[in-house]
Amino acid sequence: MVIVFGQKPSIIASAAVAGPLERKSVFYSYFDSVVEDERWNQATNEQGNVKMIQEACQILLNKTGLNRLDIDFFLAGDLVNQMTPTNFAAREIAASFIGLFSACATSVSSVIVACLLTELGASQYAIAGASSHHNAIERQFRYPIYYGSQKPATAQWTVTAAGFTLIGKHNPKNPSIVAATVGKVIDYGQKDPFHMGAAMAPAAYDTISRHLEKRKQQIKDYDLIMTGDLGKIGLQILKKMFAETGATREECNIFRDAGAEFYGEDPSFLAGASGSGCSASVYFSYVLQQLKSGRFKRVLLVATGSLHSPLTFQQGESIPCTAHAIEVTME
C-alpha cells in the first residue's frame, strides 16, 4: 500500500543517542549523545535501554522547547521481549502511547503512523522512533555475550542506539514526508538467523519496486535510497536483484545501507550492523542533516525487519521479513 500525504507532515526535530562502542561508527559525529556505560549506569541492560530512549526523547524536546505535555502521541518500539524498554519509557513520557513492532523496520513504521495521525488532525506533535541494545538482544536472540560464541561472516552486530523524530504539521523549513509504502511480509524460505541480510533483501526489493511503480518514479529520481540494516551482503543482494531487472550501475550506486556503513570497514563487525536502533540513529541524524544542508533533496528511507523470534527459529520456521518506506523531501 502506497500512501500519499496531502498535508506533507514535517520532521520538526530529531535526536539520536548511542552506546560506547558506537563511537566506532562512521556516523558518530552526527549523534547527539554517546554514553560511556552500555547500561546507562543502570542495573541491567534492559533498564539501560529504557534510559537510552528517555534521553533521546528529552534531547528531542529540548531542541524544540516543548515539554512532555505538548506531545499527543508516542509511537515506538524495540526488540526486547514485549518491547518492555519502550513500554517502561512511555511511563515517563506520559503521552498517548502506541507500541509498534516491525522488528528493525519500526523506525519507519512508527513515522508512517505518526504521519497518518497528523493527516487526520488527531495529532499536532507526535514522537516516533525505535531503539535497540546490543547486550540485551544478543542474549535474547543468540547467546549471552559472555558465552563467547563465534559467529559466521554473514552475521551482523546489533547496535546500542536510539533514534527519534518529532512529527508535526507541514513546515517548509523542515524535511517533509510526502509519501510512504507499507511493506508486505515476504518470505523466501531463509532460516539462518546469522544471515539476516539475505532474508530481508527480497522484502526491501518488493517495497522499493512497488513504491517506484505507484509513484511513477525511477531510481534516479532520488539522491539516496537507504535501506535499514541489510548489511554488506544483503545490500549486494538487493543491488543484484535490481540489476537483473534492468537497473544500471549508476542507479545501483544510489542504493546505500545504514547497517553496511555503520561501522565502516572494521572486520570485527563482520557483515555490518543491525538492530532497530541502527536505521533509526542513522536516518534521524545523518540523513536528516544532509537534507537540511541541501546535499539531498529527495530520499527514500527503507527500514527492513526480520519478524522471527527465538521460538520460531527453534521450531524450524523460516524467517518472514518486511520493509517500510518513507519518501522525504526538502523543499
mmCIF file of C-alpha atoms in Angstrom, residues 31-214:
data_model
loop_
_atom_site.group_PDB
_atom_site.id
_atom_site.type_symbol
_atom_site.label_atom_id
_atom_site.label_comp_id
_atom_site.label_asym_id
_atom_site.label_seq_id
_atom_site.Cartn_x
_atom_site.Cartn_y
_atom_site.Cartn_z
ATOM 1 C CA PHE A 31 24.822 11.583 17.040
ATOM 2 C CA ASP A 32 23.563 13.905 19.759
ATOM 3 C CA SER A 33 24.954 11.866 22.632
ATOM 4 C CA VAL A 34 27.206 8.854 23.148
ATOM 5 C CA VAL A 35 27.463 7.412 26.655
ATOM 6 C CA GLU A 36 30.420 5.681 28.304
ATOM 7 C CA ASP A 37 28.404 2.963 30.037
ATOM 8 C CA GLU A 38 26.485 0.411 27.964
ATOM 9 C CA ARG A 39 23.885 0.183 30.739
ATOM 10 C CA TRP A 40 23.470 3.939 31.222
ATOM 11 C CA ASN A 41 24.514 3.403 34.880
ATOM 12 C CA GLN A 42 21.540 1.112 35.437
ATOM 13 C CA ALA A 43 21.445 -2.357 36.996
ATOM 14 C CA THR A 44 20.526 -4.234 33.818
ATOM 15 C CA ASN A 45 20.910 -3.896 30.064
ATOM 16 C CA GLU A 46 17.157 -3.620 29.680
ATOM 17 C CA GLN A 47 16.975 -0.753 32.171
ATOM 18 C CA GLY A 48 19.789 0.873 30.230
ATOM 19 C CA ASN A 49 17.653 0.625 27.098
ATOM 20 C CA VAL A 50 14.859 2.444 28.926
ATOM 21 C CA LYS A 51 17.203 5.283 29.909
ATOM 22 C CA MET A 52 18.514 5.496 26.355
ATOM 23 C CA ILE A 53 15.000 6.019 24.995
ATOM 24 C CA GLN A 54 14.210 8.620 27.634
ATOM 25 C CA GLU A 55 17.431 10.506 26.947
ATOM 26 C CA ALA A 56 16.790 10.606 23.195
ATOM 27 C CA CYS A 57 13.255 11.895 23.707
ATOM 28 C CA GLN A 58 14.412 14.539 26.187
ATOM 29 C CA ILE A 59 17.049 15.797 23.740
ATOM 30 C CA LEU A 60 14.323 15.963 21.119
ATOM 31 C CA LEU A 61 12.098 18.061 23.372
ATOM 32 C CA ASN A 62 14.977 20.329 24.368
ATOM 33 C CA LYS A 63 15.625 21.122 20.720
ATOM 34 C CA THR A 64 12.061 22.315 20.233
ATOM 35 C CA GLY A 65 11.337 23.993 23.561
ATOM 36 C CA LEU A 66 8.379 21.664 24.074
ATOM 37 C CA ASN A 67 7.641 19.556 27.121
ATOM 38 C CA ARG A 68 6.047 16.144 27.559
ATOM 39 C CA LEU A 69 2.549 17.607 27.941
ATOM 40 C CA ASP A 70 2.785 19.069 24.428
ATOM 41 C CA ILE A 71 3.177 15.603 22.884
ATOM 42 C CA ASP A 72 -0.020 13.969 21.668
ATOM 43 C CA PHE A 73 1.373 10.532 20.784
ATOM 44 C CA PHE A 74 4.434 8.435 21.499
ATOM 45 C CA LEU A 75 4.926 5.806 18.788
ATOM 46 C CA ALA A 76 7.888 3.500 19.225
ATOM 47 C CA GLY A 77 9.243 0.000 19.637
ATOM 48 C CA ASP A 78 12.333 -2.085 20.318
ATOM 49 C CA LEU A 79 13.438 -5.737 20.139
ATOM 50 C CA VAL A 80 13.329 -6.853 23.785
ATOM 51 C CA ASN A 81 10.543 -9.216 24.861
ATOM 52 C CA GLN A 82 7.157 -7.477 24.554
ATOM 53 C CA MET A 83 9.040 -4.202 23.914
ATOM 54 C CA THR A 84 9.347 -3.654 27.648
ATOM 55 C CA PRO A 85 12.031 -0.920 27.436
ATOM 56 C CA THR A 86 9.746 1.179 25.227
ATOM 57 C CA ASN A 87 6.741 0.431 27.426
ATOM 58 C CA PHE A 88 8.625 1.453 30.559
ATOM 59 C CA ALA A 89 9.988 4.613 28.912
ATOM 60 C CA ALA A 90 6.425 5.542 27.964
ATOM 61 C CA ARG A 91 5.593 5.825 31.662
ATOM 62 C CA GLU A 92 7.823 8.890 31.882
ATOM 63 C CA ILE A 93 6.940 10.414 28.533
ATOM 64 C CA ALA A 94 3.266 10.351 29.550
ATOM 65 C CA ALA A 95 1.790 10.845 26.066
ATOM 66 C CA SER A 96 -0.838 8.631 24.448
ATOM 67 C CA PHE A 97 1.195 5.545 23.626
ATOM 68 C CA ILE A 98 1.067 3.132 20.704
ATOM 69 C CA GLY A 99 3.730 0.438 20.893
ATOM 70 C CA LEU A 100 4.794 -0.819 17.479
ATOM 71 C CA PHE A 101 6.728 -3.888 16.463
ATOM 72 C CA SER A 102 8.094 -4.227 12.951
ATOM 73 C CA ALA A 103 11.439 -5.516 14.228
ATOM 74 C CA CYS A 104 14.180 -3.385 12.655
ATOM 75 C CA ALA A 105 11.594 -1.717 10.401
ATOM 76 C CA THR A 106 9.995 0.021 13.386
ATOM 77 C CA SER A 107 11.988 3.211 12.809
ATOM 78 C CA VAL A 108 9.917 3.859 9.684
ATOM 79 C CA SER A 109 6.607 2.188 10.567
ATOM 80 C CA SER A 110 6.350 4.477 13.618
ATOM 81 C CA VAL A 111 6.839 7.549 11.415
ATOM 82 C CA ILE A 112 4.168 6.338 8.988
ATOM 83 C CA VAL A 113 1.621 6.011 11.809
ATOM 84 C CA ALA A 114 2.605 9.451 13.146
ATOM 85 C CA CYS A 115 2.032 10.954 9.687
ATOM 86 C CA LEU A 116 -1.374 9.300 9.414
ATOM 87 C CA LEU A 117 -2.411 10.745 12.782
ATOM 88 C CA THR A 118 -1.196 14.169 11.649
ATOM 89 C CA GLU A 119 -3.154 13.881 8.398
ATOM 90 C CA LEU A 120 -6.294 13.017 10.350
ATOM 91 C CA GLY A 121 -5.896 16.102 12.519
ATOM 92 C CA ALA A 122 -5.604 13.897 15.603
ATOM 93 C CA SER A 123 -2.042 14.926 16.385
ATOM 94 C CA GLN A 124 -0.183 18.196 16.490
ATOM 95 C CA TYR A 125 3.059 16.682 17.765
ATOM 96 C CA ALA A 126 4.000 13.001 17.813
ATOM 97 C CA ILE A 127 7.281 11.375 18.772
ATOM 98 C CA ALA A 128 8.200 8.390 16.580
ATOM 99 C CA GLY A 129 11.247 6.150 16.551
ATOM 100 C CA ALA A 130 12.955 2.984 17.716
ATOM 101 C CA SER A 131 15.869 1.615 19.736
ATOM 102 C CA SER A 132 17.977 -1.491 20.229
ATOM 103 C CA HIS A 133 20.506 -2.625 22.815
ATOM 104 C CA HIS A 134 23.346 -4.956 21.850
ATOM 105 C CA ASN A 135 23.779 -6.923 25.078
ATOM 106 C CA ALA A 136 20.059 -7.418 25.663
ATOM 107 C CA ILE A 137 19.331 -8.541 22.114
ATOM 108 C CA GLU A 138 22.316 -10.854 21.761
ATOM 109 C CA ARG A 139 21.176 -12.669 24.894
ATOM 110 C CA GLN A 140 17.583 -12.914 23.672
ATOM 111 C CA PHE A 141 18.090 -13.919 20.048
ATOM 112 C CA ARG A 142 21.500 -15.600 20.063
ATOM 113 C CA TYR A 143 23.843 -16.164 23.016
ATOM 114 C CA PRO A 144 24.840 -14.092 26.067
ATOM 115 C CA ILE A 145 27.911 -12.035 25.177
ATOM 116 C CA TYR A 146 29.936 -13.737 27.936
ATOM 117 C CA TYR A 147 29.404 -17.086 26.184
ATOM 118 C CA GLY A 148 31.952 -16.081 23.559
ATOM 119 C CA SER A 149 30.209 -17.841 20.680
ATOM 120 C CA GLN A 150 31.912 -17.483 17.291
ATOM 121 C CA LYS A 151 29.793 -16.012 14.501
ATOM 122 C CA PRO A 152 29.905 -16.610 10.762
ATOM 123 C CA ALA A 153 30.956 -13.891 8.319
ATOM 124 C CA THR A 154 27.299 -13.305 7.365
ATOM 125 C CA ALA A 155 26.335 -12.227 10.907
ATOM 126 C CA GLN A 156 25.676 -8.611 11.869
ATOM 127 C CA TRP A 157 26.257 -6.642 15.076
ATOM 128 C CA THR A 158 23.237 -5.312 16.953
ATOM 129 C CA VAL A 159 23.882 -1.648 17.733
ATOM 130 C CA THR A 160 23.129 0.087 21.006
ATOM 131 C CA ALA A 161 21.344 3.185 19.785
ATOM 132 C CA ALA A 162 18.046 5.056 19.679
ATOM 133 C CA GLY A 163 16.669 7.488 17.142
ATOM 134 C CA PHE A 164 13.501 9.565 17.452
ATOM 135 C CA THR A 165 11.752 12.271 15.469
ATOM 136 C CA LEU A 166 9.086 14.832 16.224
ATOM 137 C CA ILE A 167 6.393 14.718 13.539
ATOM 138 C CA GLY A 168 4.189 17.783 13.134
ATOM 139 C CA LYS A 169 2.292 19.830 10.582
ATOM 140 C CA HIS A 170 3.975 20.843 7.353
ATOM 141 C CA ASN A 171 6.746 23.385 7.653
ATOM 142 C CA PRO A 172 8.757 24.199 4.501
ATOM 143 C CA LYS A 173 11.849 24.858 6.614
ATOM 144 C CA ASN A 174 11.974 21.204 7.669
ATOM 145 C CA PRO A 175 12.150 17.887 5.786
ATOM 146 C CA SER A 176 8.663 16.697 4.866
ATOM 147 C CA ILE A 177 7.245 13.227 4.337
ATOM 148 C CA VAL A 178 5.285 13.221 1.101
ATOM 149 C CA ALA A 179 4.563 9.516 0.682
ATOM 150 C CA ALA A 180 5.065 6.121 2.263
ATOM 151 C CA THR A 181 4.837 2.469 1.332
ATOM 152 C CA VAL A 182 3.697 -0.029 3.937
ATOM 153 C CA GLY A 183 5.515 -3.272 3.296
ATOM 154 C CA LYS A 184 4.139 -6.739 2.815
ATOM 155 C CA VAL A 185 5.511 -9.804 4.591
ATOM 156 C CA ILE A 186 7.959 -11.528 2.252
ATOM 157 C CA ASP A 187 9.457 -14.958 2.954
ATOM 158 C CA TYR A 188 11.927 -16.635 0.603
ATOM 159 C CA GLY A 189 12.485 -19.583 2.946
ATOM 160 C CA GLN A 190 15.694 -18.338 4.588
ATOM 161 C CA LYS A 191 16.165 -19.989 8.000
ATOM 162 C CA ASP A 192 19.593 -18.809 9.149
ATOM 163 C CA PRO A 193 19.343 -16.098 11.857
ATOM 164 C CA PHE A 194 23.010 -15.319 11.247
ATOM 165 C CA HIS A 195 22.294 -14.338 7.644
ATOM 166 C CA MET A 196 19.631 -11.675 8.043
ATOM 167 C CA GLY A 197 20.708 -9.647 5.013
ATOM 168 C CA ALA A 198 19.730 -12.478 2.684
ATOM 169 C CA ALA A 199 16.388 -12.889 4.452
ATOM 170 C CA MET A 200 15.469 -9.183 4.324
ATOM 171 C CA ALA A 201 16.744 -8.164 0.871
ATOM 172 C CA PRO A 202 13.693 -9.529 -1.020
ATOM 173 C CA ALA A 203 11.361 -7.513 1.240
ATOM 174 C CA ALA A 204 13.363 -4.359 0.537
ATOM 175 C CA TYR A 205 13.239 -5.063 -3.185
ATOM 176 C CA ASP A 206 9.467 -5.570 -3.098
ATOM 177 C CA THR A 207 8.769 -2.361 -1.166
ATOM 178 C CA ILE A 208 11.102 -0.184 -3.234
ATOM 179 C CA SER A 209 9.770 -1.582 -6.522
ATOM 180 C CA ARG A 210 6.154 -1.010 -5.533
ATOM 181 C CA HIS A 211 6.898 2.493 -4.293
ATOM 182 C CA LEU A 212 8.613 3.481 -7.545
ATOM 183 C CA GLU A 213 5.865 1.924 -9.655
ATOM 184 C CA LYS A 214 2.954 3.518 -7.828
#
